[in-house]
CSV table of C-alpha atoms in Angstrom, one decimal:
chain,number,residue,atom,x,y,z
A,1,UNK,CA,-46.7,11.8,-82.2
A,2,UNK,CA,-48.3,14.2,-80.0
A,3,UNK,CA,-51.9,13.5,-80.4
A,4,UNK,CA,-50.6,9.7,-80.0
A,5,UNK,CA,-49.2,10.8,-76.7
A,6,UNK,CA,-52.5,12.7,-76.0
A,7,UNK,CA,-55.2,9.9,-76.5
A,8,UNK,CA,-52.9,7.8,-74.7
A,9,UNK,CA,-52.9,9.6,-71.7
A,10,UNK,CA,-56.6,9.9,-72.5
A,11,UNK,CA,-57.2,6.0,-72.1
A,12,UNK,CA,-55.6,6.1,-68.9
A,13,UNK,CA,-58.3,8.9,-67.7
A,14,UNK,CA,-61.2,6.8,-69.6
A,15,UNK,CA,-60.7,3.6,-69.0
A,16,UNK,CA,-62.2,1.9,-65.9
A,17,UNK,CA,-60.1,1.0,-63.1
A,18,UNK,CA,-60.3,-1.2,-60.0
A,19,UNK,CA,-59.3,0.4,-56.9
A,20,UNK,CA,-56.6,-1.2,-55.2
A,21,UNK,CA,-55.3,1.6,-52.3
A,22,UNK,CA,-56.5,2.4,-49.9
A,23,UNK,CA,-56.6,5.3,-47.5
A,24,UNK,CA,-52.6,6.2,-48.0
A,25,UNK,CA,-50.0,8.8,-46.9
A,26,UNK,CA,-49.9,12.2,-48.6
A,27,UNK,CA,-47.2,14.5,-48.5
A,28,UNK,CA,-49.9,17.2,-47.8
A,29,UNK,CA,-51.4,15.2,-44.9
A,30,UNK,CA,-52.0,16.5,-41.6
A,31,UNK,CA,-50.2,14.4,-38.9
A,32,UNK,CA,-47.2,12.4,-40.5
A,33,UNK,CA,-46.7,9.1,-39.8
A,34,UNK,CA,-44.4,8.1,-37.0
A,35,UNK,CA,-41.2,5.9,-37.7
A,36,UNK,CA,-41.2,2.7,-36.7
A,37,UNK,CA,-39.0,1.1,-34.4
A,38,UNK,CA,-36.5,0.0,-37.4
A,39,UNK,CA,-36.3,3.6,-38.0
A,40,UNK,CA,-38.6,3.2,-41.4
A,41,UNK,CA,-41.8,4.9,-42.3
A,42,UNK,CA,-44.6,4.2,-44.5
A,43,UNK,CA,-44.4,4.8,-48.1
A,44,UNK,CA,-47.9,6.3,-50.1
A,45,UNK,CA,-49.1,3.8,-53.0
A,46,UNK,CA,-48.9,7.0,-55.4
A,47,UNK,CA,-46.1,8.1,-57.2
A,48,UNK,CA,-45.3,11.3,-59.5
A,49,UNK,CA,-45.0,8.2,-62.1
A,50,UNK,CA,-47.2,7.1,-64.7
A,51,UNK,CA,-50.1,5.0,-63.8
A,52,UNK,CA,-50.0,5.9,-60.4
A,53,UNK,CA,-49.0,9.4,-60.9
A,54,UNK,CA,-50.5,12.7,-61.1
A,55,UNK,CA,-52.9,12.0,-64.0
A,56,UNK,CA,-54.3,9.0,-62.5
A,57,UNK,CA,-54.3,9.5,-58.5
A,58,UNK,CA,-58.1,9.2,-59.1
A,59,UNK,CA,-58.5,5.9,-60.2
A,60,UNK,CA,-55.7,4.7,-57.2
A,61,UNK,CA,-58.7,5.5,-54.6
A,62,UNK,CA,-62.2,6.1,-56.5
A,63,UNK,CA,-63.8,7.1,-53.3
A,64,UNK,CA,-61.0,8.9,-51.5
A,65,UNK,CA,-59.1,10.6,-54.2
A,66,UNK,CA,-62.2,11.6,-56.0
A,67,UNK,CA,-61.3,15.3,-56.1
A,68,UNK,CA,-57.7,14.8,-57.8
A,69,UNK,CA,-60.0,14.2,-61.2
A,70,UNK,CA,-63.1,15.8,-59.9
A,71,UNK,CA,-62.2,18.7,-57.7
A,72,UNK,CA,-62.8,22.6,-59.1
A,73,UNK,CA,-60.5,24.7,-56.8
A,74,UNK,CA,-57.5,22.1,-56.7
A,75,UNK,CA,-53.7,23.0,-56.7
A,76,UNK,CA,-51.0,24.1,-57.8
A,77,UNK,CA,-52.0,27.1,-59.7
A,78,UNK,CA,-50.7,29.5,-62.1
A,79,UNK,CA,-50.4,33.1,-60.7
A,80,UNK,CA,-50.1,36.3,-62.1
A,81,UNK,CA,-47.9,38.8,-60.2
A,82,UNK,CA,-49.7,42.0,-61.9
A,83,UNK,CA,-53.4,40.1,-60.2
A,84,UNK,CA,-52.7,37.7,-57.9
A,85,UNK,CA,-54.3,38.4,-54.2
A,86,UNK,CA,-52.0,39.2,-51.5
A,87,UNK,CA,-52.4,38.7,-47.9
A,88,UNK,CA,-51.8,42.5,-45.8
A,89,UNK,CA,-48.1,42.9,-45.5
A,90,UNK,CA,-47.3,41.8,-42.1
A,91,UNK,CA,-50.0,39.7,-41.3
A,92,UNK,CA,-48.0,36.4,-41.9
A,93,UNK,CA,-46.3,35.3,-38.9
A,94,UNK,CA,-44.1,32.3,-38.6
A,95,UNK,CA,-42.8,30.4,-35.1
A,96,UNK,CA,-40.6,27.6,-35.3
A,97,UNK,CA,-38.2,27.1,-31.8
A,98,UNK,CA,-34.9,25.7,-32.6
A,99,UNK,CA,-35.1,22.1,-31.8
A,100,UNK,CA,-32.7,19.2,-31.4
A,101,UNK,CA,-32.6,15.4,-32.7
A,102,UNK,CA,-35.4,16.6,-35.3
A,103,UNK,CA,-36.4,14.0,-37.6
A,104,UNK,CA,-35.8,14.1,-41.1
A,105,UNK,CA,-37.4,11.3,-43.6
A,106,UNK,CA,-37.6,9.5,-47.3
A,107,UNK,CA,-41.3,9.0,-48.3
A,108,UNK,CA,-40.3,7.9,-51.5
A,109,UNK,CA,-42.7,10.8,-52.9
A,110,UNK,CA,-40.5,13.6,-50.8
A,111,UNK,CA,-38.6,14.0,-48.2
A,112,UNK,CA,-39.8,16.0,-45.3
A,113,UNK,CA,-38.5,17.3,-41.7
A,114,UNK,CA,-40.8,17.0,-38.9
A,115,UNK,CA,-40.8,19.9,-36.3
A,116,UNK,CA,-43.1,21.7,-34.0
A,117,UNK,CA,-43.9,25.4,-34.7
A,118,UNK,CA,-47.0,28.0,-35.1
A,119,UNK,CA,-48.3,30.0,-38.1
A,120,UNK,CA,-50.6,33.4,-37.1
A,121,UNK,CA,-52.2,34.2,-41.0
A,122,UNK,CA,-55.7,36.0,-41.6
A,123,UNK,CA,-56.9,35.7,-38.0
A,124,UNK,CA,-56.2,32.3,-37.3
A,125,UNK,CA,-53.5,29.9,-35.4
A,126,UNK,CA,-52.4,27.4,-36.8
A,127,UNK,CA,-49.9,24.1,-35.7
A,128,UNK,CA,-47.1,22.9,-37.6
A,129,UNK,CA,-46.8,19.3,-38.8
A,130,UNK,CA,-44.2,19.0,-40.9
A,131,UNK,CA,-42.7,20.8,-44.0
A,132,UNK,CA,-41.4,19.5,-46.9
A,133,UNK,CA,-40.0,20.3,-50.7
A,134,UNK,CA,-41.1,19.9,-54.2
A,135,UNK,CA,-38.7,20.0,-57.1
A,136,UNK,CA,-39.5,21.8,-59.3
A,137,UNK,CA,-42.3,24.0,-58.0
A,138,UNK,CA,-45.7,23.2,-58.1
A,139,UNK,CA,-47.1,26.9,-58.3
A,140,UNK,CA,-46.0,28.9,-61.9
A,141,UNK,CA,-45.8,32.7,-61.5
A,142,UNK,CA,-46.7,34.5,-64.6
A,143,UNK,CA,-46.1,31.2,-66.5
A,144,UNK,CA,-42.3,29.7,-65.2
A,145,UNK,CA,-41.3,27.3,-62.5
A,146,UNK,CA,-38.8,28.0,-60.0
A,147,UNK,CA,-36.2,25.1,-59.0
A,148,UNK,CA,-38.4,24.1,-56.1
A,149,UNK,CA,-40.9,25.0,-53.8
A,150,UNK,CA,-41.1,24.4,-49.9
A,151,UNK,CA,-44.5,23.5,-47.9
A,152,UNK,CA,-44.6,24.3,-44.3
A,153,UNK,CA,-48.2,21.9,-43.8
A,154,UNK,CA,-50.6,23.2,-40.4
A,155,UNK,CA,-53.8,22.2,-39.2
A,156,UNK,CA,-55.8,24.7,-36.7
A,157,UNK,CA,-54.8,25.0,-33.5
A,158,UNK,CA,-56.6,22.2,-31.3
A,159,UNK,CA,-57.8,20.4,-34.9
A,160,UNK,CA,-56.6,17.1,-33.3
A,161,UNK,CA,-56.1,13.6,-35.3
A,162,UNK,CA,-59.3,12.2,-34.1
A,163,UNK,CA,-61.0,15.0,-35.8
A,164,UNK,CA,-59.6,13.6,-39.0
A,165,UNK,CA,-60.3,10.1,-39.5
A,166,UNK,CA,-60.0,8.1,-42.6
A,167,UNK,CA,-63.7,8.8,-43.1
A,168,UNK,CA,-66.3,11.3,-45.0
A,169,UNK,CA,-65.1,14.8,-45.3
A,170,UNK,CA,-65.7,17.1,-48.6
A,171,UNK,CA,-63.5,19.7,-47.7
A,172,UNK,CA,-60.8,21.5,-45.2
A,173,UNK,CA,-62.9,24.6,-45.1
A,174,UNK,CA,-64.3,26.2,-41.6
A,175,UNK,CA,-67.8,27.0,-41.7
A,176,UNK,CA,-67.0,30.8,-42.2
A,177,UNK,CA,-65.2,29.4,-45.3
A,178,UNK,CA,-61.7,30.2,-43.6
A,179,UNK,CA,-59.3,26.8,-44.0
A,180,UNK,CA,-58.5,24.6,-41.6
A,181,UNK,CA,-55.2,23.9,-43.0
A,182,UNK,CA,-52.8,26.2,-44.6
A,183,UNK,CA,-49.6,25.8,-46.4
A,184,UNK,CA,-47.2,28.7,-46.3
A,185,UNK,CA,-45.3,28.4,-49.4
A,186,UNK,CA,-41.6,29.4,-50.4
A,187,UNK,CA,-40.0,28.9,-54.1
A,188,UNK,CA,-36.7,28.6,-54.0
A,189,UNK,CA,-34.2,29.7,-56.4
A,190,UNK,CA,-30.7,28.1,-57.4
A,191,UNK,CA,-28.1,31.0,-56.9
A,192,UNK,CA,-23.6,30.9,-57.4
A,193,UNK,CA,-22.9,32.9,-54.1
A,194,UNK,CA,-26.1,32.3,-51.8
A,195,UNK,CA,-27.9,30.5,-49.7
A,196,UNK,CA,-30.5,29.6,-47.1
A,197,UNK,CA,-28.3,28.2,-44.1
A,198,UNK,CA,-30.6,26.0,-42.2
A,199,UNK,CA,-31.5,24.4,-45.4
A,200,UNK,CA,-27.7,23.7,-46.3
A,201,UNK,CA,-27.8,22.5,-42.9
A,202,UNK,CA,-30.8,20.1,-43.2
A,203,UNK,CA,-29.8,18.8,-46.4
A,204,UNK,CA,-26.2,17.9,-45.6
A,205,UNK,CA,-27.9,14.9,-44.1
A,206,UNK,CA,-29.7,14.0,-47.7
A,207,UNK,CA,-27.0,10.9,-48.0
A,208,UNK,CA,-28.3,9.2,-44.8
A,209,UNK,CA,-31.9,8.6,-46.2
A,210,UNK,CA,-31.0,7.8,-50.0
A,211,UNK,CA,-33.2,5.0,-49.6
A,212,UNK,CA,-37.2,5.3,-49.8
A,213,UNK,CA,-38.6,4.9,-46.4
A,214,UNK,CA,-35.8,5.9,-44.4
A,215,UNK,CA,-35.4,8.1,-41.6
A,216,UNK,CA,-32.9,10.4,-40.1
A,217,UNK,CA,-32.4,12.7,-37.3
A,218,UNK,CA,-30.8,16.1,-37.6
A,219,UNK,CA,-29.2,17.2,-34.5
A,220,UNK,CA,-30.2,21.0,-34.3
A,221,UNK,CA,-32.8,22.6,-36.8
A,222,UNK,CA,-32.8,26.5,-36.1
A,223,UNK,CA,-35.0,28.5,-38.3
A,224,UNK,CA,-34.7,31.6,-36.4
A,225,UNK,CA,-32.9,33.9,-38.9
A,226,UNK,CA,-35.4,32.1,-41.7
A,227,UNK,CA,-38.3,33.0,-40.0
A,228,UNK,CA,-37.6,36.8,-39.2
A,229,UNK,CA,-36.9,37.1,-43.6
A,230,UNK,CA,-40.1,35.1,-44.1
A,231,UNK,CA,-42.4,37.4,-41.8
A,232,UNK,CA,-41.3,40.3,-43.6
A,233,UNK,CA,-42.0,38.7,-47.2
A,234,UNK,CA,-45.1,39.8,-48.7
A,235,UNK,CA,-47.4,35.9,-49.6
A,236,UNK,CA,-49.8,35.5,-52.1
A,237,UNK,CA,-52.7,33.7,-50.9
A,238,UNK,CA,-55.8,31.7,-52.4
A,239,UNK,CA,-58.1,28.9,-51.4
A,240,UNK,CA,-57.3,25.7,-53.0
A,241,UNK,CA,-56.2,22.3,-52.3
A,242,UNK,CA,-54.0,19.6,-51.2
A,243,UNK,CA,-51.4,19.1,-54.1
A,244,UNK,CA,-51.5,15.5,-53.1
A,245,UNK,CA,-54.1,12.8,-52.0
A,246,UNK,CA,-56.8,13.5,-51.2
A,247,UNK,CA,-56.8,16.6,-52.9
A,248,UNK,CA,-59.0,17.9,-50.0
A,249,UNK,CA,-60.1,21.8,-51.0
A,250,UNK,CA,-60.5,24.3,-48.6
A,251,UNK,CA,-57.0,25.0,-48.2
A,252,UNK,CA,-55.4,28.1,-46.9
A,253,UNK,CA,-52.7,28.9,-48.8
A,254,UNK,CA,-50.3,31.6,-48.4
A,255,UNK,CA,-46.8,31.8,-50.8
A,256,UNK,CA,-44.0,34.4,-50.2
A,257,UNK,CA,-43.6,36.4,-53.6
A,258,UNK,CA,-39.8,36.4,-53.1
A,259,UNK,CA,-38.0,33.6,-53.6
A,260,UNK,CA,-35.4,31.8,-50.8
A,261,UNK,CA,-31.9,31.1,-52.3
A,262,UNK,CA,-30.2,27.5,-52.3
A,263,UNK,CA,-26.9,26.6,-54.1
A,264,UNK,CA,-26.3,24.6,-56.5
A,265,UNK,CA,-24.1,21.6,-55.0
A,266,UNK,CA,-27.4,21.6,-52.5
A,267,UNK,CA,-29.8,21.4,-54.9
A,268,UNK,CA,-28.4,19.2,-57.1
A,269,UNK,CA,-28.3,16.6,-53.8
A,270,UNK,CA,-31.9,17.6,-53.5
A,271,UNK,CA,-33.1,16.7,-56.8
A,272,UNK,CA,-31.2,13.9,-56.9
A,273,UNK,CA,-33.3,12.3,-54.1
A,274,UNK,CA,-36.7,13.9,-54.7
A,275,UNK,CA,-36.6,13.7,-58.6
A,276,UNK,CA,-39.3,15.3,-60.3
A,277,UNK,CA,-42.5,15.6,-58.0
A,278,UNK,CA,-44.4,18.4,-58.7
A,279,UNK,CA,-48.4,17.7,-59.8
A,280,UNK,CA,-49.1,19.5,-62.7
A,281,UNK,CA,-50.9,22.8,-63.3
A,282,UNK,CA,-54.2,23.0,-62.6
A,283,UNK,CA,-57.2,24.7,-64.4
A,284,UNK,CA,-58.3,28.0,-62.8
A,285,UNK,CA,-60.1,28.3,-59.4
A,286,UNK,CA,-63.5,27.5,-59.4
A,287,UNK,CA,-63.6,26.0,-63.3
A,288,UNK,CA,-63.7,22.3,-64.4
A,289,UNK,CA,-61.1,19.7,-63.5
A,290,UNK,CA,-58.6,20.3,-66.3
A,291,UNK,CA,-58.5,15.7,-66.4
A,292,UNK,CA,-62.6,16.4,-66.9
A,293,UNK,CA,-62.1,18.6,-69.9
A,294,UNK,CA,-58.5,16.4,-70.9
A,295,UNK,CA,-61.6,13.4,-70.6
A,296,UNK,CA,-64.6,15.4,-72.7
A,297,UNK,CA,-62.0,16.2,-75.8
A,298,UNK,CA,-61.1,12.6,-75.9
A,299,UNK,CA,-64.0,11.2,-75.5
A,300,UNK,CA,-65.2,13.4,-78.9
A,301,UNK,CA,-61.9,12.5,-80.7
A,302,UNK,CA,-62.8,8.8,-80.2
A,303,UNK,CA,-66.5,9.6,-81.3
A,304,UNK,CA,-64.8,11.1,-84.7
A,305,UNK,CA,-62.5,8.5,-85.1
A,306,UNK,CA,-65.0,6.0,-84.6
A,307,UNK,CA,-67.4,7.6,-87.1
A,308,UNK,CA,-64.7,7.2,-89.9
A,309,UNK,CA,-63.4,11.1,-89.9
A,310,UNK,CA,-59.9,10.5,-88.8
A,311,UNK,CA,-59.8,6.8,-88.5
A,312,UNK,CA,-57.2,6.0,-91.3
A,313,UNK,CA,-54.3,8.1,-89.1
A,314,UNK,CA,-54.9,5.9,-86.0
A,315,UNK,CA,-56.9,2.6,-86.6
A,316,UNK,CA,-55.9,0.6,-84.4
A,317,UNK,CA,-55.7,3.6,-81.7
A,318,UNK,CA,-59.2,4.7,-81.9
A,319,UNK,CA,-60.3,0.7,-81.7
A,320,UNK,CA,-58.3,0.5,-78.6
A,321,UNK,CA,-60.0,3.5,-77.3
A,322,UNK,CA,-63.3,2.4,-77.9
A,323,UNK,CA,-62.7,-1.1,-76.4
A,324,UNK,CA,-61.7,0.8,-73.1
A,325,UNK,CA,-64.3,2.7,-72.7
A,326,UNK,CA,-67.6,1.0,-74.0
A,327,UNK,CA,-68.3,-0.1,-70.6
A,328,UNK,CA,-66.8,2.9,-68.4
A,329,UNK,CA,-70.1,3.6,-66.8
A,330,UNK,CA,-71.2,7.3,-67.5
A,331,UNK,CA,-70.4,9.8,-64.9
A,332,UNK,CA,-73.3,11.2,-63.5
A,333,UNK,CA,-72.7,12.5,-60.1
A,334,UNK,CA,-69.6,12.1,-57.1
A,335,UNK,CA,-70.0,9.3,-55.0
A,336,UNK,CA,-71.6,9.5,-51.9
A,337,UNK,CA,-68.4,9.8,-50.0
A,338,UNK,CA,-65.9,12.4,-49.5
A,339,UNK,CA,-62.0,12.6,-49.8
A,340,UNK,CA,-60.0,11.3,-46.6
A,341,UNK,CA,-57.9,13.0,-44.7
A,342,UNK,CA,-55.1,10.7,-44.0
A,343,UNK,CA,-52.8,10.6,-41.3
């Protein structure tokens, strides 16, 4: 059963596609769309699904989504807390004004609140877009999940939308290799007697945007007393990627090492509307797309099975296989344009 499941999933990565998205919204994206006047908002073409989930956000967009199955310093990753690399305790510094009438919305994919704020991190400034949650977390320290993960999403300071279009751009890296966009992380951990109030205070309004595409405003969003924990936290940081399309690299990110506690009732109402929408673990920074290697141990299991060793265990598998792929043409080098950044 599970080598069945395997080559299943492998004739999804194999098997030649026709692209039928274009460029769509990511969760990671840097501007957020605006509501319309009906109060809805736009909802991306992927999904945390199966054909247009995780393992095939490639093959959604072969141009613009190139480095979900392609990319070699993509996200989320696992970290070890004995290795990991820290930012310098106290460098992390987090502004977000109390606001009113803040918008809170369904993507379908996540749900995410939209507020103004700042983020000071390894010399730079960066803007606030939005920030948003993943359940359960995308990021694995020293091998487990937490319940969920929050993403606070900036661009540099002045990086405006027009600097972004929907066009040819490899990476989100400055040209001293800093990132333009950083993610400042926070797991969050289920816990019987605490919580994080502004999030209890956020998410009591989870029932008014049930349904995909909806949007909601919350009257007062006040993050002081979060903020003055979370610049005190000490924040593992790397360079990796967007955990959605594009998968743009180059991305700054920084994640506290101590988790943020929610309740349980609260959670519960979280998951319920976010479901499971995490990406999966990717391979280690710098190495081959873990869906390449997935692709290359496939594609020799279909060569064995094909030359008769194994055959009589799937037959009619490894025909299917081959049929799939005899004409996927061979991979030879990235296409001549870059992942967008959507917006």
């Amino acid at each position: 059963m599970f080598i069945s499941t395997i080559i299943a999933i492998g004739i999804t990565l194999l098997a030649p596609r026709a692209v039928f998205a274009s460029c769509g919204h990511g969760i990671e994206s840097i501007h957020p769309f605006s509501a319309a006047v009906d109060g809805t908002v736009p909802v991306p073409a992927f999904t945390y699904g199966t054909t247009t989930g995780p393992l095939n956000w490639h093959n959604l967009n072969q141009t613009a989504y190139y480095l979900c199955g392609n990319g070699t310093n993509q996200s989320p990753i696992l970290l070890d807390s004995s290795s990991a690399h820290t930012a310098p305790h106290g460098s992390i510094k987090l502004d977000v004004p109390p606001a009113k009438n803040v918008v809170f919305e369904n993507l379908g994919t996540n749900v995410e609140v939209i507020i103004n704020g700042t983020l000071k991190a390894a010399g730079k400034t960066y803007k606030l877009a939005q920030f948003h949650f993943h359940t359960p977390s995308e990021h694995r320290v020293d091998l487990g999940h937490y319940e969920a993960e929050m993403h606070f999403v900036f661009d540099a300071a002045g990086l405006s939308a027009q600097s972004h279009p929907c066009t040819k751009q490899a990476n989100l890296s400055g040209a001293d290799g800093s990132g333009k966009v950083a993610v400042l992380a926070f797991f969050v951990e289920v816990e019987a007697q605490l919580s994080t109030p502004v999030l209890e205070t956020i998410f009591s309004h989870l029932p008014a945007i049930q349904t995909p595409g909806t949007t909601t405003t919350v009257p007062k969003v006040d993050l002081s007393a979060f903020q003055e924990q979370a610049n005190k936290l000490k924040y593992y940081q790397y360079t990796g990627s967007l955990t959605t399309p594009p998968c743009s690299e180059g991305v700054s990110w920084f994640l506290a090492t101590s988790p943020i506690p929610l309740s349980l009732k609260t959670y519960v109402a979280l998951k319920d509307t976010t479901k499971t929408n995490n990406r999966y673990t990717q391979n280690s920074l710098g190495q081959t797309n873990i869906l390449v290697v997935a692709s290359k141990h496939l594609t020799a299991y279909m060569n064995m099975t094909a030359s008769g060793v194994g055959a009589g265990r799937f037959p009619n598998l490894a025909l299917k296989i081959k049929s799939q792929t005899t004409a996927q043409p061979k991979d030879t080098a990235p296409p001549p344009t870059s992942p967008c950044i959507p917006h």
